[in-house]
Tab-separated table of C-alpha atoms in Angstrom:
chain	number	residue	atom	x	y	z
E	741	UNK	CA	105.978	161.882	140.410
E	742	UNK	CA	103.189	161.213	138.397
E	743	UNK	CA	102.146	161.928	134.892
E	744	UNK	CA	100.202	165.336	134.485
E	745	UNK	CA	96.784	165.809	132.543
E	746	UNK	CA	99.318	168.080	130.019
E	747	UNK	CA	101.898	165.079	129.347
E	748	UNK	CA	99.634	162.547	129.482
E	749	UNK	CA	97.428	164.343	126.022
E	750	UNK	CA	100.957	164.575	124.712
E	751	UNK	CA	101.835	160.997	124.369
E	752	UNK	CA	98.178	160.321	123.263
E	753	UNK	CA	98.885	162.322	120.488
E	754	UNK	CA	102.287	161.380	119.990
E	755	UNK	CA	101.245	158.091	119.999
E	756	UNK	CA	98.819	157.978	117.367
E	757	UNK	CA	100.752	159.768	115.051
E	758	UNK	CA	103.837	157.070	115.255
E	759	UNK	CA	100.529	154.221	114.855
E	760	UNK	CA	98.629	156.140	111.799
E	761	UNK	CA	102.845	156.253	110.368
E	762	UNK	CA	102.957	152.184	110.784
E	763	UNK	CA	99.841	151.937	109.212
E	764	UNK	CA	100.973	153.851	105.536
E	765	UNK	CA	102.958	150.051	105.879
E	766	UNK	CA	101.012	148.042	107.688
E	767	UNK	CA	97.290	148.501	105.944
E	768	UNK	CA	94.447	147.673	108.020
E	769	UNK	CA	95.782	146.292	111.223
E	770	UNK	CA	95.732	149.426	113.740
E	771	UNK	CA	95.221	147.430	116.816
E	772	UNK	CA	97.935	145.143	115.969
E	773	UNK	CA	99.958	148.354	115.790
E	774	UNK	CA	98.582	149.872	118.920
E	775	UNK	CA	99.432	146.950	120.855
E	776	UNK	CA	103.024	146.700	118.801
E	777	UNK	CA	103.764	150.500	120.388
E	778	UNK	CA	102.573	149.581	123.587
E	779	UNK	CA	105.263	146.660	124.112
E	780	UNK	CA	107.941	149.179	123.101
E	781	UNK	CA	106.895	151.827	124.929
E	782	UNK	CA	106.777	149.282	127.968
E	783	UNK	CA	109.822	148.023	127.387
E	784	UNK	CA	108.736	144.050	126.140
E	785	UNK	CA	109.186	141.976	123.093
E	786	UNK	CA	105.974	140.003	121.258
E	787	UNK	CA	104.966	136.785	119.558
E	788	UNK	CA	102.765	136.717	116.826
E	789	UNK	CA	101.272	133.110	116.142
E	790	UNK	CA	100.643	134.030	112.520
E	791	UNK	CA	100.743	132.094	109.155
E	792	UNK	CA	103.822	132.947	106.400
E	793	UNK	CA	102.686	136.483	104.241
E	794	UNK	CA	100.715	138.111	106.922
E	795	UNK	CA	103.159	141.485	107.183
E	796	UNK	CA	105.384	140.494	110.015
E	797	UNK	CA	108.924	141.805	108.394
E	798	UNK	CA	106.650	145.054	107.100
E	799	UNK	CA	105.740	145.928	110.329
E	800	UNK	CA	109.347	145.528	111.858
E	801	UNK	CA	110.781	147.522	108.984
E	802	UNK	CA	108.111	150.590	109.898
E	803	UNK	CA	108.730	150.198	113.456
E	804	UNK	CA	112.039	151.148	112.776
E	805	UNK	CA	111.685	153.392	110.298
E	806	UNK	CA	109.404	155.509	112.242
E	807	UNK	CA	111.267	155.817	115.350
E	808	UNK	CA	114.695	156.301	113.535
E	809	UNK	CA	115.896	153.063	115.096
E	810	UNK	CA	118.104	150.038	113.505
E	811	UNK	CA	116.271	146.610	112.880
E	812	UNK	CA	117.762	143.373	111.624
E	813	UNK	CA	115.947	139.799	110.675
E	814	UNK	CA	117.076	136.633	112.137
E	815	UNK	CA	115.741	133.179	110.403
E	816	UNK	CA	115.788	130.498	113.353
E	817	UNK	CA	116.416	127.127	111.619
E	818	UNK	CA	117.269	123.694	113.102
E	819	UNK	CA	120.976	124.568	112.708
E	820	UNK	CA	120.956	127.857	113.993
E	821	UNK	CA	123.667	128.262	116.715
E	822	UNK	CA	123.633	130.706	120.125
E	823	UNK	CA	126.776	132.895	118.357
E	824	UNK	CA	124.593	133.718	115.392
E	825	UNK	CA	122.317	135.180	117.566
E	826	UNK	CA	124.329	136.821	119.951
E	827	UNK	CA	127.289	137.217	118.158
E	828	UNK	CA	130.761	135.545	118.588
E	829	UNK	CA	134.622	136.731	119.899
E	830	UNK	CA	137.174	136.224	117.187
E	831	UNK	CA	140.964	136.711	118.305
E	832	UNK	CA	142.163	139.298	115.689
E	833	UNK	CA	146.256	138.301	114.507
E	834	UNK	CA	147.197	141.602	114.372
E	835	UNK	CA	145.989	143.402	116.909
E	836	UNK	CA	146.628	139.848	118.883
E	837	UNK	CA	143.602	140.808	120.880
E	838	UNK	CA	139.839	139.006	121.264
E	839	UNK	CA	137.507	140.755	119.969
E	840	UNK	CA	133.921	141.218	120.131
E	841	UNK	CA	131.886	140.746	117.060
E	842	UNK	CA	128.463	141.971	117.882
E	843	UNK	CA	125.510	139.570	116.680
E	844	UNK	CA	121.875	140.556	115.062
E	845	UNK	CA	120.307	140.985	118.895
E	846	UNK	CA	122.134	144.348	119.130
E	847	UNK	CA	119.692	145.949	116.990
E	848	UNK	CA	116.556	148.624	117.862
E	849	UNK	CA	113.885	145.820	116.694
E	850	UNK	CA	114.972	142.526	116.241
E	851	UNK	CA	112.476	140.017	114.293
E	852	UNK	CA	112.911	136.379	115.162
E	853	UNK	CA	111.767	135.023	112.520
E	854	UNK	CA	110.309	131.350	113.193
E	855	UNK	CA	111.544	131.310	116.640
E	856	UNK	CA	110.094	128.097	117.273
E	857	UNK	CA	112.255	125.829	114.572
E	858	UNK	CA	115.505	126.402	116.968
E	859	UNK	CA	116.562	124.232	119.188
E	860	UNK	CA	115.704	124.981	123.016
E	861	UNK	CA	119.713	125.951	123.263
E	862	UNK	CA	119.276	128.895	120.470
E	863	UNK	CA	116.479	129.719	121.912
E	864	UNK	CA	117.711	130.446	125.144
E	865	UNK	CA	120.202	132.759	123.687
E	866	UNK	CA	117.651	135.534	123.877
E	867	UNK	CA	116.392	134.519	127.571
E	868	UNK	CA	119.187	137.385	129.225
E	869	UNK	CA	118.821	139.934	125.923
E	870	UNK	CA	114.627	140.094	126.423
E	871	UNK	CA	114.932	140.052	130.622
E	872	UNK	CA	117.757	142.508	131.339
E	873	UNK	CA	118.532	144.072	127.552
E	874	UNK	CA	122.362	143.008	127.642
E	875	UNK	CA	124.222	139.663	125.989
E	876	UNK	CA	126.878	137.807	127.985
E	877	UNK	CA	129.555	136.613	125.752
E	878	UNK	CA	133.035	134.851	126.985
E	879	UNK	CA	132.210	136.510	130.813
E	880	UNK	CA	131.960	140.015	129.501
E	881	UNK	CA	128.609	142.168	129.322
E	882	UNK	CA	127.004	143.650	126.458
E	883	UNK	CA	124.292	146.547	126.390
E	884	UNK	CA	121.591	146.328	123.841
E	885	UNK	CA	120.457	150.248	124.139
E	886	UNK	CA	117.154	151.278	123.822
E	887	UNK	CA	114.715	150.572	122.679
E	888	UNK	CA	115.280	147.151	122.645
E	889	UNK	CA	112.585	144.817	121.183
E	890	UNK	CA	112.139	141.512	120.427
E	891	UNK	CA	109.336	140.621	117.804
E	892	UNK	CA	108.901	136.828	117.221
E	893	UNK	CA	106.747	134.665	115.128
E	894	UNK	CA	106.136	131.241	115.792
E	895	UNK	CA	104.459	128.166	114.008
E	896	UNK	CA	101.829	126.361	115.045
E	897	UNK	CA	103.405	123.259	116.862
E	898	UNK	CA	101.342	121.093	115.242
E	899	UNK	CA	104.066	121.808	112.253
E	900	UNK	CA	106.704	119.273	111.720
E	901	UNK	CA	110.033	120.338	112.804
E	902	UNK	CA	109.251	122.816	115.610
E	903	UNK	CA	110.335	123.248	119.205
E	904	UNK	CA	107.569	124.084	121.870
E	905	UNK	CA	108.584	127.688	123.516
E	906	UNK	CA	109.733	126.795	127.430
E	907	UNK	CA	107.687	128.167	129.824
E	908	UNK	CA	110.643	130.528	130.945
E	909	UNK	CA	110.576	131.879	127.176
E	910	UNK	CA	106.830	132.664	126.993
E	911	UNK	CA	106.753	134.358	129.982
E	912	UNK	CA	109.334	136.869	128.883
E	913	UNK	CA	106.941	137.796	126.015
E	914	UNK	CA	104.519	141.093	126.821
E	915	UNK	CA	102.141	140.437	124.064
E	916	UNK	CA	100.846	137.587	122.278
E	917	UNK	CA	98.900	138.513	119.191
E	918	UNK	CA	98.249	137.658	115.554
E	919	UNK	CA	98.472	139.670	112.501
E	920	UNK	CA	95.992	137.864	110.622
E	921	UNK	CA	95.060	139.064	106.957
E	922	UNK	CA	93.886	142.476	106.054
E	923	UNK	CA	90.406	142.544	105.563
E	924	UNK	CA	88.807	143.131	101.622
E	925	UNK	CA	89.718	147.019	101.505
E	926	UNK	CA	92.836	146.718	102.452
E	927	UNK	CA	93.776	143.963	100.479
E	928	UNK	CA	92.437	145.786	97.373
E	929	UNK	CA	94.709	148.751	98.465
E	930	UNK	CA	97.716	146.268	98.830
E	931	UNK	CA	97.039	145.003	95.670
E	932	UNK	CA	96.648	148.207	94.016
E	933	UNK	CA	100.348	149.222	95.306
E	934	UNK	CA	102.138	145.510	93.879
E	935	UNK	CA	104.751	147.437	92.725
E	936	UNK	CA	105.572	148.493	96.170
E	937	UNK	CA	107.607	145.812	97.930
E	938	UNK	CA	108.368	147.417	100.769
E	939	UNK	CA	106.119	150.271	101.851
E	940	UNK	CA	108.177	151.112	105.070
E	941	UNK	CA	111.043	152.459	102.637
E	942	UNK	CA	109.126	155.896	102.052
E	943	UNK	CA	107.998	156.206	105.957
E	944	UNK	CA	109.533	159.231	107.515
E	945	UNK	CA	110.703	159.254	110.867
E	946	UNK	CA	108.958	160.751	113.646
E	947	UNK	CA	110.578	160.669	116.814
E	948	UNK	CA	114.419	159.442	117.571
E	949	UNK	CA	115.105	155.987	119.864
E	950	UNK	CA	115.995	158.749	122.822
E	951	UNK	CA	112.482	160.043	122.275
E	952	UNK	CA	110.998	156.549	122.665
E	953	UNK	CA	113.123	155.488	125.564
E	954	UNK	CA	111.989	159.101	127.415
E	955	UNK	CA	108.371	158.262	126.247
E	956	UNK	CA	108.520	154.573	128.157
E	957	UNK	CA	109.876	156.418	131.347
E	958	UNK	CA	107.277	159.043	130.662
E	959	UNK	CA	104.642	156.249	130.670
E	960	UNK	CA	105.981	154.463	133.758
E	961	UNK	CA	104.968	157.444	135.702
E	962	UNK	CA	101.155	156.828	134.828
E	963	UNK	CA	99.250	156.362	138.107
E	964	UNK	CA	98.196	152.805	139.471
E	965	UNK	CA	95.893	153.116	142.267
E	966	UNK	CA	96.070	150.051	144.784
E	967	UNK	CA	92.754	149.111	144.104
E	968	UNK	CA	93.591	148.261	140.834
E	969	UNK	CA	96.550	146.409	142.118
E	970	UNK	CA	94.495	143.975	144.216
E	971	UNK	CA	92.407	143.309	141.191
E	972	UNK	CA	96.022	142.432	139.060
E	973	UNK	CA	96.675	140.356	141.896
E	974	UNK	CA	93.419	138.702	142.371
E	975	UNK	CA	92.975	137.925	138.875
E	976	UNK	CA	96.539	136.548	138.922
E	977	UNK	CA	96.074	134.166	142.139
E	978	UNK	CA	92.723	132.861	140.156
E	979	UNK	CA	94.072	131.760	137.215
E	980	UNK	CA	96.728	129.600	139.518
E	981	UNK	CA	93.840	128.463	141.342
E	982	UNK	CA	91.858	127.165	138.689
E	983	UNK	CA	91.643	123.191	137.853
E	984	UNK	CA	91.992	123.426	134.409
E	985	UNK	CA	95.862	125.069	134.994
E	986	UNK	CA	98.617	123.494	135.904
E	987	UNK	CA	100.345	127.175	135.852
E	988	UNK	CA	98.653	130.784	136.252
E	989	UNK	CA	99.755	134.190	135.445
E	990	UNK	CA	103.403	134.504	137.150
E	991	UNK	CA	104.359	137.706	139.157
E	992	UNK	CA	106.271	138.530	136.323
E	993	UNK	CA	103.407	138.366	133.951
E	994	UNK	CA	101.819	140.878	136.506
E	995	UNK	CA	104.196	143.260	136.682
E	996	UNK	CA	103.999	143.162	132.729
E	997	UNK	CA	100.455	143.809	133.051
E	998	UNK	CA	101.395	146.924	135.043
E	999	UNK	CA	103.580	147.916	132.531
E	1000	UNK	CA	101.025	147.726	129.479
E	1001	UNK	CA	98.268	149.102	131.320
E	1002	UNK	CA	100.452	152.152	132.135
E	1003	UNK	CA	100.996	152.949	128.161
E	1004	UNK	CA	97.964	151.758	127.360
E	1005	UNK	CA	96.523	154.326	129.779
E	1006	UNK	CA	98.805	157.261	128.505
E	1007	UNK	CA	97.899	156.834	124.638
E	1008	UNK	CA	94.339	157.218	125.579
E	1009	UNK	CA	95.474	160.487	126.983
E	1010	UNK	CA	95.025	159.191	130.408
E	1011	UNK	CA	97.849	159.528	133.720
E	1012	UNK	CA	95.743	156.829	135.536
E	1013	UNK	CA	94.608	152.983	134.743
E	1014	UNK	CA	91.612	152.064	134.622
E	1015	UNK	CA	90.010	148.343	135.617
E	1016	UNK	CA	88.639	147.854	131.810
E	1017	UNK	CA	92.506	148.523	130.592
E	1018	UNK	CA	93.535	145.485	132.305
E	1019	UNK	CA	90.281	143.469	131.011
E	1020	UNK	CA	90.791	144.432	127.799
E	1021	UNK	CA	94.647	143.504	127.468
E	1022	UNK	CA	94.385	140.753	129.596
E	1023	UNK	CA	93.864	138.081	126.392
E	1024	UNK	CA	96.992	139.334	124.540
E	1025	UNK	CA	99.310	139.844	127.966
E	1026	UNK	CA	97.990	136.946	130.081
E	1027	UNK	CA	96.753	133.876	128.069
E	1028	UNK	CA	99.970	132.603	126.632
E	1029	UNK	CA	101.380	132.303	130.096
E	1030	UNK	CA	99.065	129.694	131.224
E	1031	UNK	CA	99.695	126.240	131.124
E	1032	UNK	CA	97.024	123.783	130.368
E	1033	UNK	CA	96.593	120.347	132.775
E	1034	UNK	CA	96.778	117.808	130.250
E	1035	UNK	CA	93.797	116.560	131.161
E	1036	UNK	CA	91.606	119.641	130.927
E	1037	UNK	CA	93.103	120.226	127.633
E	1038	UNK	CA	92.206	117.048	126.288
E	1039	UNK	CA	88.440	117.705	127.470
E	1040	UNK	CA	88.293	121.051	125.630
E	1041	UNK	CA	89.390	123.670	128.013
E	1042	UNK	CA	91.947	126.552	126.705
E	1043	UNK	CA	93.608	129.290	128.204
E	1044	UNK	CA	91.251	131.685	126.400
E	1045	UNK	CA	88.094	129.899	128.018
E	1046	UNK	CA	89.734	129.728	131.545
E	1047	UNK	CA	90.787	133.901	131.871
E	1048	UNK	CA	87.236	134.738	130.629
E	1049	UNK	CA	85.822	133.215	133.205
E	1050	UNK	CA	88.414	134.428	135.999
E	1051	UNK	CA	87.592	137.732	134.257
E	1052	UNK	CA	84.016	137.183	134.641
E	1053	UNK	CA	84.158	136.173	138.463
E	1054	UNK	CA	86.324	138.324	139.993
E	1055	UNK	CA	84.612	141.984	140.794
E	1056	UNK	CA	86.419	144.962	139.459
E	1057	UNK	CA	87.372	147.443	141.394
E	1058	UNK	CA	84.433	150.345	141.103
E	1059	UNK	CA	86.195	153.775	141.962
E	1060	UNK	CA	87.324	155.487	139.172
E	1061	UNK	CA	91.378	155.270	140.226
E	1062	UNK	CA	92.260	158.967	139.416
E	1063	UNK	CA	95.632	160.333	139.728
C-alpha cells in the first residue's frame, strides 16, 4: 500500500515542525537537522566528521527532547571496553541469579562521542546494535526499541591516537555529514543567549517515540518506481567500476539510499521519489562508503570527485515516477 497525497502533506508538515523545534537548539544548521530526521525516520545512525564545540551533544539532547525519547552520551577512549557499551551481566548474591545490567546503547539516541579513539574491538560492539537494533550479551538477546539511533563523531585520522572506522562500520552509517560552525547571525544569537547552556532543556515535545516509529513505517510506504531503481543500481555498479575505487557503494548502501530517499520524499510532501532526491543525498549517503585505491588517492582523487562524476555520466531516469 502506498502513501496517499493526504499522508504524505502530513508528514511534510509534521516534519518540519519537529526540524524548526531542533533548531530553537541547534541555531542555524536546518539541513544538518533535516538530514538528522531523515536517518531516524529511516531507521539509520550518522557520523559527523566535525571539530570539538560545533553542537553535536545539543543536537542529540533536542532530538530527544522533541520526540519524547531517552538519550545518553558515551565518550570512546583508548580504554573503553565492549561491556561499557553494551552493558555487562553481574550475578546478584541474593537473588543468586545473573543478571542483566543494561549498557548506554539501550537508549532512544545514543551519541558516540569520538567513536574513532576506541579500539576496533569497542567499536565493534555497536556493529549488531546499528544492523539489527538488539545487543547480544552472554548468548541472550536484547531489544533496543525504537527509535533507535546511533549519532557518532569522529576525528580526523590524521589525529594522534585514533582508530580508522572498518569498512563494515562505515557502511552501517546512513549519513555522513558535518555540523560545521553557525554562520555570523547565528553565532551573534548564540552569543547573545551565554547564559543558556543547554538550549534543548526548554524544548517541548512534539510527538512520542511510537509516533516516530509509525512515521518511519509511514515513510517506507513512499513509492519507488523501478526506473528509479535501475538508476540506484546503475549509479551503484559505477562507482565499483571506477579505477580510482578499490570499493563502490555496497547493496547495503543502496538499500539505505532507498530508505532516505523515501523520507526525504515524504517531508517534501511527496508519496513518490524523485531522480534529483537521490542526486542530491547521494554525497552525504554514498561517499563515505567508498574506498580509495591507494594509488589514486595519492594522485589527488577523493570519493567526493569520483560520485560527481558517476553522477554526471550516468542518465537519470526522465519520467516523473508518480505513485
Amino acid at each position: 500500500m502506498t502513501m496517499t497525497n493526504e499522508q504524505a502533506a502530513w508528514f511534510a508538515e509534521t516534519f518540519e515542525k519537529l526540524v524548526a523545534n531542533v533548531g530553537k537548539a541547534v541555531l542555524g544548521k536546518e539541513h544538518v537537522i533535516r538530514l538528522t530526521f531523515t536517518a531516524m525516520m529511516a531507521e539509520g545512525h550518522v557520523l559527523f566528521e566535525d571539530a570539538p564545540g560545533t553542537g553535536k551533544t545539543s543536537l542529540a539532547r533536542a532530538l530527544a527532547a522533541t520526540v519524547q525519547g531517552s538519550h545518553n552520551r558515551i565518550q570512546f577512549t583508548p580504554d573503553l571496553l565492549p561491556s561499557d557499551v553494551t552493558g555487562v551481566t553481574i550475578y546478584d548474591q541474593k537473588t543468586q541469579k545473573f543478571e542483566f545490567h543494561k549498557g548506554p546503547v539501550f537508549n532512544n539516541i545514543v551519541l558516540a562521542d569520538e567513536i574513532n579513539r576506541a579500539s576496533p574491538k569497542t567499536q565493534s560492539a555497536l556493529l549488531e546494535v546499528m544492523e539489527e537494533s538488539r545487543v547480544t550479551v552472554d548468548g541472550t538477546t536484547y531489544e533496543a526499541g525504537r527509535p533507535f539511533m546511533v549519532l557518532a563523531t569522529q576525528n580526523p585520522i590524521e589525529q594522534a591516537g585514533t582508530y580508522r572506522l572498518p569498512e563494515a562500520q562505515l557502511d552501517r552509517f546512513l549519513i555522513k555529514t558535518s555540523i560545521g560552525y553557525p554562520d555570523h547571525a547565528s553565532t551573534v544569537r548564540l552569543l547573545g543567549g551565554a547564559n543558556l547552556k543547554d538550549r534543548s532543556k526548554d524544548l517541548s515535545a512534539l510527538i512520542t517515540t511510537q509516533a516516530v516509529a509509525d512515521m518511519a513505517d509511514l515513510a517506507a510506504t513512499t513509492h519507488v518506481d523501478t526506473a528509479v531503481l535501475e538508476y540506484i543500481s546503475r549509479l551503484c555498479e559505477e562507482t565499483r567500476n571506477a579505477s580510482e575505487t578499490r570499493l563502490g557503494v555496497s547493496v547495503r548502501g543502496a538499500l539505505a539510499m532507498v530508505r532516505a530517499a523515501k523520507v526525504w520524499a515524504a517531508s517534501q510532501s511527496r508519496n513518490f521519489v524523485l531522480p534529483d532526491d537521490i542526486k542530491e543525498l547521494a554525497p552525504v549517503v554514498w561517499t563515505h562508503r567508498l574506498v580509495m585505491d591507494p594509488e589514486a588517492e595519492f594522485s589527488g582523487a577523493t570519493p567526493e570527485v569520483v560520485l560527481n562524476r558517476v553522477l554526471a555520466d550516468v542518465a537519470a531516469p526522465q519520467q516523473r515516477a508518480s505513485a
